[in-house]
Short mmCIF file of C-alpha atoms in Angstrom, two decimals:
data_model
loop_
_atom_site.label_atom_id
_atom_site.label_comp_id
_atom_site.label_asym_id
_atom_site.label_seq_id
_atom_site.Cartn_x
_atom_site.Cartn_y
_atom_site.Cartn_z
CA MET W 1 -7.76 72.33 -113.33
CA ARG W 2 -9.39 69.29 -113.00
CA GLU W 3 -12.79 70.09 -113.02
CA ASP W 4 -14.27 66.92 -110.91
CA LYS W 5 -11.67 68.70 -108.33
CA GLY W 6 -14.39 70.73 -106.17
CA LYS W 7 -16.25 67.50 -106.10
CA ARG W 8 -13.68 65.59 -104.30
CA LYS W 9 -14.12 64.30 -100.82
CA PRO W 10 -11.98 66.66 -98.49
CA LYS W 11 -8.91 65.13 -97.10
CA MET W 12 -9.09 63.43 -93.59
CA LYS W 13 -6.15 65.23 -91.88
CA GLY W 14 -4.30 63.34 -89.46
CA LYS W 15 -5.24 60.27 -87.77
CA LYS W 16 -8.67 58.65 -89.05
CA LYS W 17 -11.21 58.78 -86.29
CA PHE W 18 -12.41 55.96 -84.53
CA THR W 19 -16.30 56.33 -84.55
CA ARG W 20 -17.52 52.59 -82.88
CA ILE W 21 -18.75 53.39 -79.86
CA ARG W 22 -17.45 51.22 -77.23
CA GLU W 23 -19.36 50.00 -74.26
CA ARG W 24 -17.89 50.97 -70.84
CA ARG W 25 -16.33 48.27 -69.33
CA CYS W 26 -17.18 49.08 -65.96
CA ARG W 27 -20.98 47.84 -65.42
CA PHE W 28 -21.50 50.27 -62.78
CA THR W 29 -20.79 53.33 -64.75
CA ARG W 30 -22.58 51.78 -67.22
CA LEU W 31 -25.69 51.03 -65.03
CA LYS W 32 -24.89 54.67 -63.68
CA VAL W 33 -25.63 53.46 -59.78
CA ASP W 34 -24.90 56.03 -57.18
CA LEU W 35 -23.30 53.64 -54.82
CA ILE W 36 -22.41 49.98 -54.53
CA ASP W 37 -24.70 48.23 -51.36
CA TRP W 38 -22.16 46.43 -49.28
CA LYS W 39 -25.03 44.43 -48.23
CA ASP W 40 -25.62 43.11 -52.04
CA THR W 41 -23.34 39.99 -51.26
CA ASN W 42 -24.77 38.18 -54.85
CA THR W 43 -22.62 41.32 -56.79
CA LEU W 44 -19.83 41.15 -54.22
CA GLN W 45 -19.10 37.43 -54.74
CA ARG W 46 -18.96 37.75 -58.41
CA LEU W 47 -16.35 40.50 -58.15
CA CYS W 48 -14.27 38.25 -55.83
CA THR W 49 -12.22 34.86 -57.05
CA GLY W 50 -12.92 31.85 -55.64
CA GLN W 51 -10.55 32.34 -52.78
CA GLY W 52 -12.73 35.37 -51.36
CA LYS W 53 -10.02 37.98 -52.93
CA LEU W 54 -10.42 41.01 -54.71
CA LEU W 55 -10.37 41.00 -58.47
CA GLY W 56 -8.20 43.14 -60.29
CA ARG W 57 -9.54 46.01 -62.26
CA LYS W 58 -8.04 44.40 -65.14
CA ARG W 59 -9.81 41.51 -64.70
CA SER W 60 -13.37 42.96 -63.63
CA GLY W 61 -13.17 46.01 -65.88
CA ASN W 62 -13.85 48.27 -62.90
CA SER W 63 -13.52 52.03 -62.84
CA ALA W 64 -11.18 53.98 -60.41
CA ARG W 65 -14.10 55.39 -58.63
CA PHE W 66 -16.00 52.07 -58.05
CA GLN W 67 -13.07 50.03 -57.49
CA ARG W 68 -12.22 52.32 -54.42
CA ILE W 69 -16.30 52.01 -53.38
CA LEU W 70 -16.25 47.90 -54.01
CA ARG W 71 -13.18 47.80 -52.06
CA THR W 72 -14.87 49.27 -49.00
CA ALA W 73 -18.19 47.71 -49.60
CA ILE W 74 -16.06 44.27 -49.55
CA LYS W 75 -14.28 44.52 -46.78
CA ARG W 76 -17.63 45.60 -44.87
CA ALA W 77 -19.26 42.32 -46.19
CA ARG W 78 -16.42 40.89 -44.86
CA PHE W 79 -16.69 42.22 -41.65
CA MET W 80 -20.25 41.29 -40.92
CA GLY W 81 -19.63 37.58 -41.81
CA LEU W 82 -21.61 38.05 -45.40
CA LEU W 83 -18.22 37.36 -47.69
CA PRO W 84 -15.31 35.62 -46.21
CA TYR W 85 -11.85 36.57 -45.60
CA VAL W 86 -9.94 33.53 -47.28
CA GLY W 87 -11.00 30.66 -48.88
CA ALA W 88 -14.80 29.71 -49.52
CA MET U 1 -29.39 64.00 -35.13
CA TYR U 2 -27.39 62.42 -38.12
CA PRO U 3 -28.46 59.42 -40.40
CA TYR U 4 -26.82 55.98 -39.41
CA GLU U 5 -27.74 52.44 -40.58
CA GLY U 6 -26.79 49.90 -38.23
CA MET U 7 -26.34 46.23 -39.01
CA PHE U 8 -26.18 43.90 -35.80
CA LEU U 9 -25.55 40.13 -35.96
CA VAL U 10 -27.23 38.13 -33.37
CA ASP U 11 -27.25 34.84 -31.87
CA PRO U 12 -29.83 32.57 -33.83
CA VAL U 13 -29.99 29.82 -30.42
CA LEU U 14 -31.43 33.27 -28.31
CA HIS U 15 -33.49 34.49 -31.26
CA THR U 16 -35.45 31.59 -31.81
CA GLY U 17 -35.93 31.26 -28.10
CA ASP U 18 -37.38 34.44 -28.05
CA PRO U 19 -37.60 36.46 -31.60
CA ASP U 20 -39.53 39.33 -30.28
CA GLY U 21 -37.81 39.69 -27.00
CA ILE U 22 -33.81 39.99 -29.26
CA GLU U 23 -35.38 42.40 -31.41
CA LYS U 24 -36.59 44.43 -28.16
CA THR U 25 -33.19 44.20 -26.74
CA VAL U 26 -31.25 45.78 -30.15
CA SER U 27 -34.31 48.21 -30.62
CA GLY U 28 -34.39 49.74 -27.19
CA LEU U 29 -30.34 49.76 -26.90
CA LEU U 30 -30.64 52.00 -29.87
CA GLU U 31 -33.91 53.80 -28.41
CA LYS U 32 -31.90 54.07 -25.31
CA HIS U 33 -29.29 56.24 -26.74
CA GLY U 34 -31.71 58.66 -28.32
CA ALA U 35 -32.06 56.55 -31.88
CA ARG U 36 -35.70 57.50 -33.80
CA ILE U 37 -35.23 54.53 -35.59
CA HIS U 38 -37.04 54.93 -39.33
CA GLN U 39 -36.80 51.52 -40.36
CA PHE U 40 -35.85 47.78 -38.52
CA SER U 41 -35.64 44.64 -40.48
CA ARG U 42 -34.87 41.28 -39.68
CA TRP U 43 -32.80 38.67 -42.45
CA ASP U 44 -33.55 35.77 -43.00
CA ASP U 45 -31.27 32.73 -40.41
CA ARG U 46 -27.85 32.51 -42.74
CA LYS U 47 -24.88 30.66 -42.88
CA LEU U 48 -22.00 33.06 -41.69
CA ALA U 49 -18.82 33.22 -44.33
CA TYR U 50 -16.46 32.46 -41.28
CA GLU U 51 -17.45 31.36 -37.32
CA ILE U 52 -17.80 34.22 -35.49
CA LYS U 53 -17.79 34.07 -31.56
CA GLY U 54 -18.09 30.01 -32.34
CA HIS U 55 -21.41 30.31 -34.13
CA LYS U 56 -21.60 29.06 -37.37
CA ARG U 57 -24.91 30.63 -38.23
CA GLY U 58 -26.29 34.04 -37.37
CA ILE U 59 -29.39 36.53 -37.79
CA TYR U 60 -29.11 39.78 -39.32
CA LEU U 61 -30.92 43.01 -38.08
CA LEU U 62 -30.85 45.58 -39.64
CA ALA U 63 -32.10 49.34 -38.45
CA HIS U 64 -31.74 52.39 -40.18
CA PHE U 65 -31.98 55.54 -37.56
CA GLU U 66 -30.90 59.09 -37.10
CA MET U 67 -28.81 59.54 -33.39
CA PRO U 68 -26.94 62.69 -32.03
CA GLY U 69 -23.38 61.96 -32.82
CA GLY U 70 -21.81 61.63 -29.91
CA ASN U 71 -24.00 59.20 -28.95
CA VAL U 72 -22.44 56.38 -31.44
CA ASP U 73 -19.39 55.54 -29.12
CA ALA U 74 -21.53 54.67 -26.32
CA LEU U 75 -23.99 52.32 -28.10
CA ARG U 76 -20.78 50.52 -29.93
CA LYS U 77 -19.52 50.14 -26.96
CA GLU U 78 -22.72 49.03 -25.09
CA SER U 79 -23.68 46.62 -27.96
CA ARG U 80 -20.20 44.84 -27.34
CA LEU U 81 -21.23 44.23 -23.87
CA THR U 82 -24.66 42.77 -25.00
CA GLU U 83 -24.35 38.98 -24.83
CA CYS U 84 -26.91 38.41 -27.67
CA ILE U 85 -25.12 40.77 -30.42
CA LEU U 86 -21.98 38.72 -31.86
CA ARG U 87 -21.15 41.75 -34.13
CA GLN U 88 -22.14 45.29 -34.97
CA LEU U 89 -21.22 47.48 -37.42
CA VAL U 90 -23.10 51.37 -37.46
CA LEU U 91 -22.26 53.54 -40.72
CA ARG U 92 -23.04 57.46 -41.32
CA LEU U 93 -24.74 57.69 -44.07
CA GLU U 94 -23.83 60.31 -46.44
CA GLN U 95 -27.77 61.15 -47.30
CA PRO U 96 -30.95 61.40 -45.40
CA ILE U 97 -32.32 57.81 -44.73
CA PRO U 98 -35.20 57.96 -47.30
CA GLN U 99 -32.76 59.27 -50.14
CA TYR U 100 -30.14 56.73 -48.87
CA LEU U 101 -33.24 53.55 -49.38
CA GLU U 102 -34.30 55.04 -52.58
CA ALA U 103 -30.82 54.99 -54.05
CA VAL U 104 -30.09 51.37 -52.49
CA ALA U 105 -33.50 50.31 -54.21
CA ALA U 106 -32.39 51.93 -57.26
CA TYR U 107 -29.06 50.22 -56.92
CA HIS U 108 -30.77 46.93 -57.01
CA ASP U 109 -32.94 47.68 -59.79
CA LYS U 110 -30.35 48.17 -61.81
CA MET U 111 -28.49 45.28 -61.13
CA ARG U 112 -31.37 43.05 -62.08
CA GLN U 113 -31.64 44.67 -65.16
CA ASP U 114 -27.61 44.33 -65.97
CA GLN U 115 -27.20 42.12 -69.01
CA ASP U 116 -24.29 40.63 -67.66
CA LEU U 117 -26.71 39.34 -65.22
CA ARG U 118 -29.64 38.20 -67.07
CA ARG U 119 -28.07 36.55 -69.78
CA PRO U 120 -29.60 32.92 -69.99
CA GLY U 121 -28.18 29.60 -69.18
CA ARG U 122 -25.37 31.11 -66.70
CA ARG U 123 -24.42 28.93 -63.96
CA ASP U 124 -26.67 30.84 -61.43
CA ASP U 125 -29.92 30.79 -63.63
CA GLU U 126 -30.91 26.74 -63.79
CA ASP U 127 -34.05 27.54 -64.18
CA GLY U 128 -33.17 29.15 -67.58
CA ASP U 129 -35.62 32.53 -67.14
CA GLY U 130 -33.08 34.63 -67.48
CA ASP U 131 -33.01 35.70 -64.19
CA ILE U 132 -30.70 35.58 -61.32
CA ASP U 133 -31.79 32.79 -58.73
CA MET U 134 -30.90 33.56 -55.53
CA LEU U 135 -27.98 32.20 -53.69
CA ASP U 136 -29.24 29.19 -51.25
CA VAL U 137 -26.32 29.89 -49.38
CA ASP U 138 -27.26 27.89 -46.08
CA GLY U 139 -28.75 25.01 -48.28
CA ASP U 140 -32.19 24.97 -46.52
CA GLY U 141 -34.01 24.77 -49.82
CA ASP U 142 -35.05 28.44 -49.89
CA SER U 143 -34.07 31.89 -51.36
CA ASP U 144 -31.29 33.80 -48.94
CA ASP U 145 -32.61 36.95 -50.34
CA SER U 146 -34.58 38.46 -47.86
CA TYR U 147 -33.04 41.96 -48.30
CA ARG U 148 -34.67 42.07 -52.01
CA ASN U 149 -38.52 43.28 -51.08
#
């Protein structure tokens, strides 16, 4: 029996754990907001393309929950003439 | 009585002629249907994203009020018939008005602190202070973000 056996680090079982803490991609989740204000055209505009289309989740990084809330907010802003339906 | 948020887009031409009169028409319309107004504010004249009833510009009136639920349809119907109101949106709030206003204020604070938005030298940060320059949609030289207070 080898003397240093007891000093050895125990072998990791399975895959190495991923320890790096990733920042949340969804800015609304990260900021812990309760709602998205449909009157906040600056933020809403940022989440639309130049043509006025809503950015996809892959592009904006929004969580499913906030993407749904954002969709409603953008539609309300469009109805009131704050955001364009099409074009800029 | 339920909490509501109502936004009314009014004709800027009529509003310039008689600002108080138009605002009284709208607040009177709300009161007529039994609303208890908590907050009533006016946004600056701004350019619309698209033409609404032949108007390219408009003035937004924003009201937070409590109202019996049964009167909302009548209010919507009557505001559609009111000449100075170009468009209206009345939304039932999920929380009481003071809490809602607090949540909205907290939302705006957090969005302002967002690191992504505060990166200096961004396209909409022309003065380089790391803060977001408010959009000047109507191009009259002042900021259009009258909602922020």
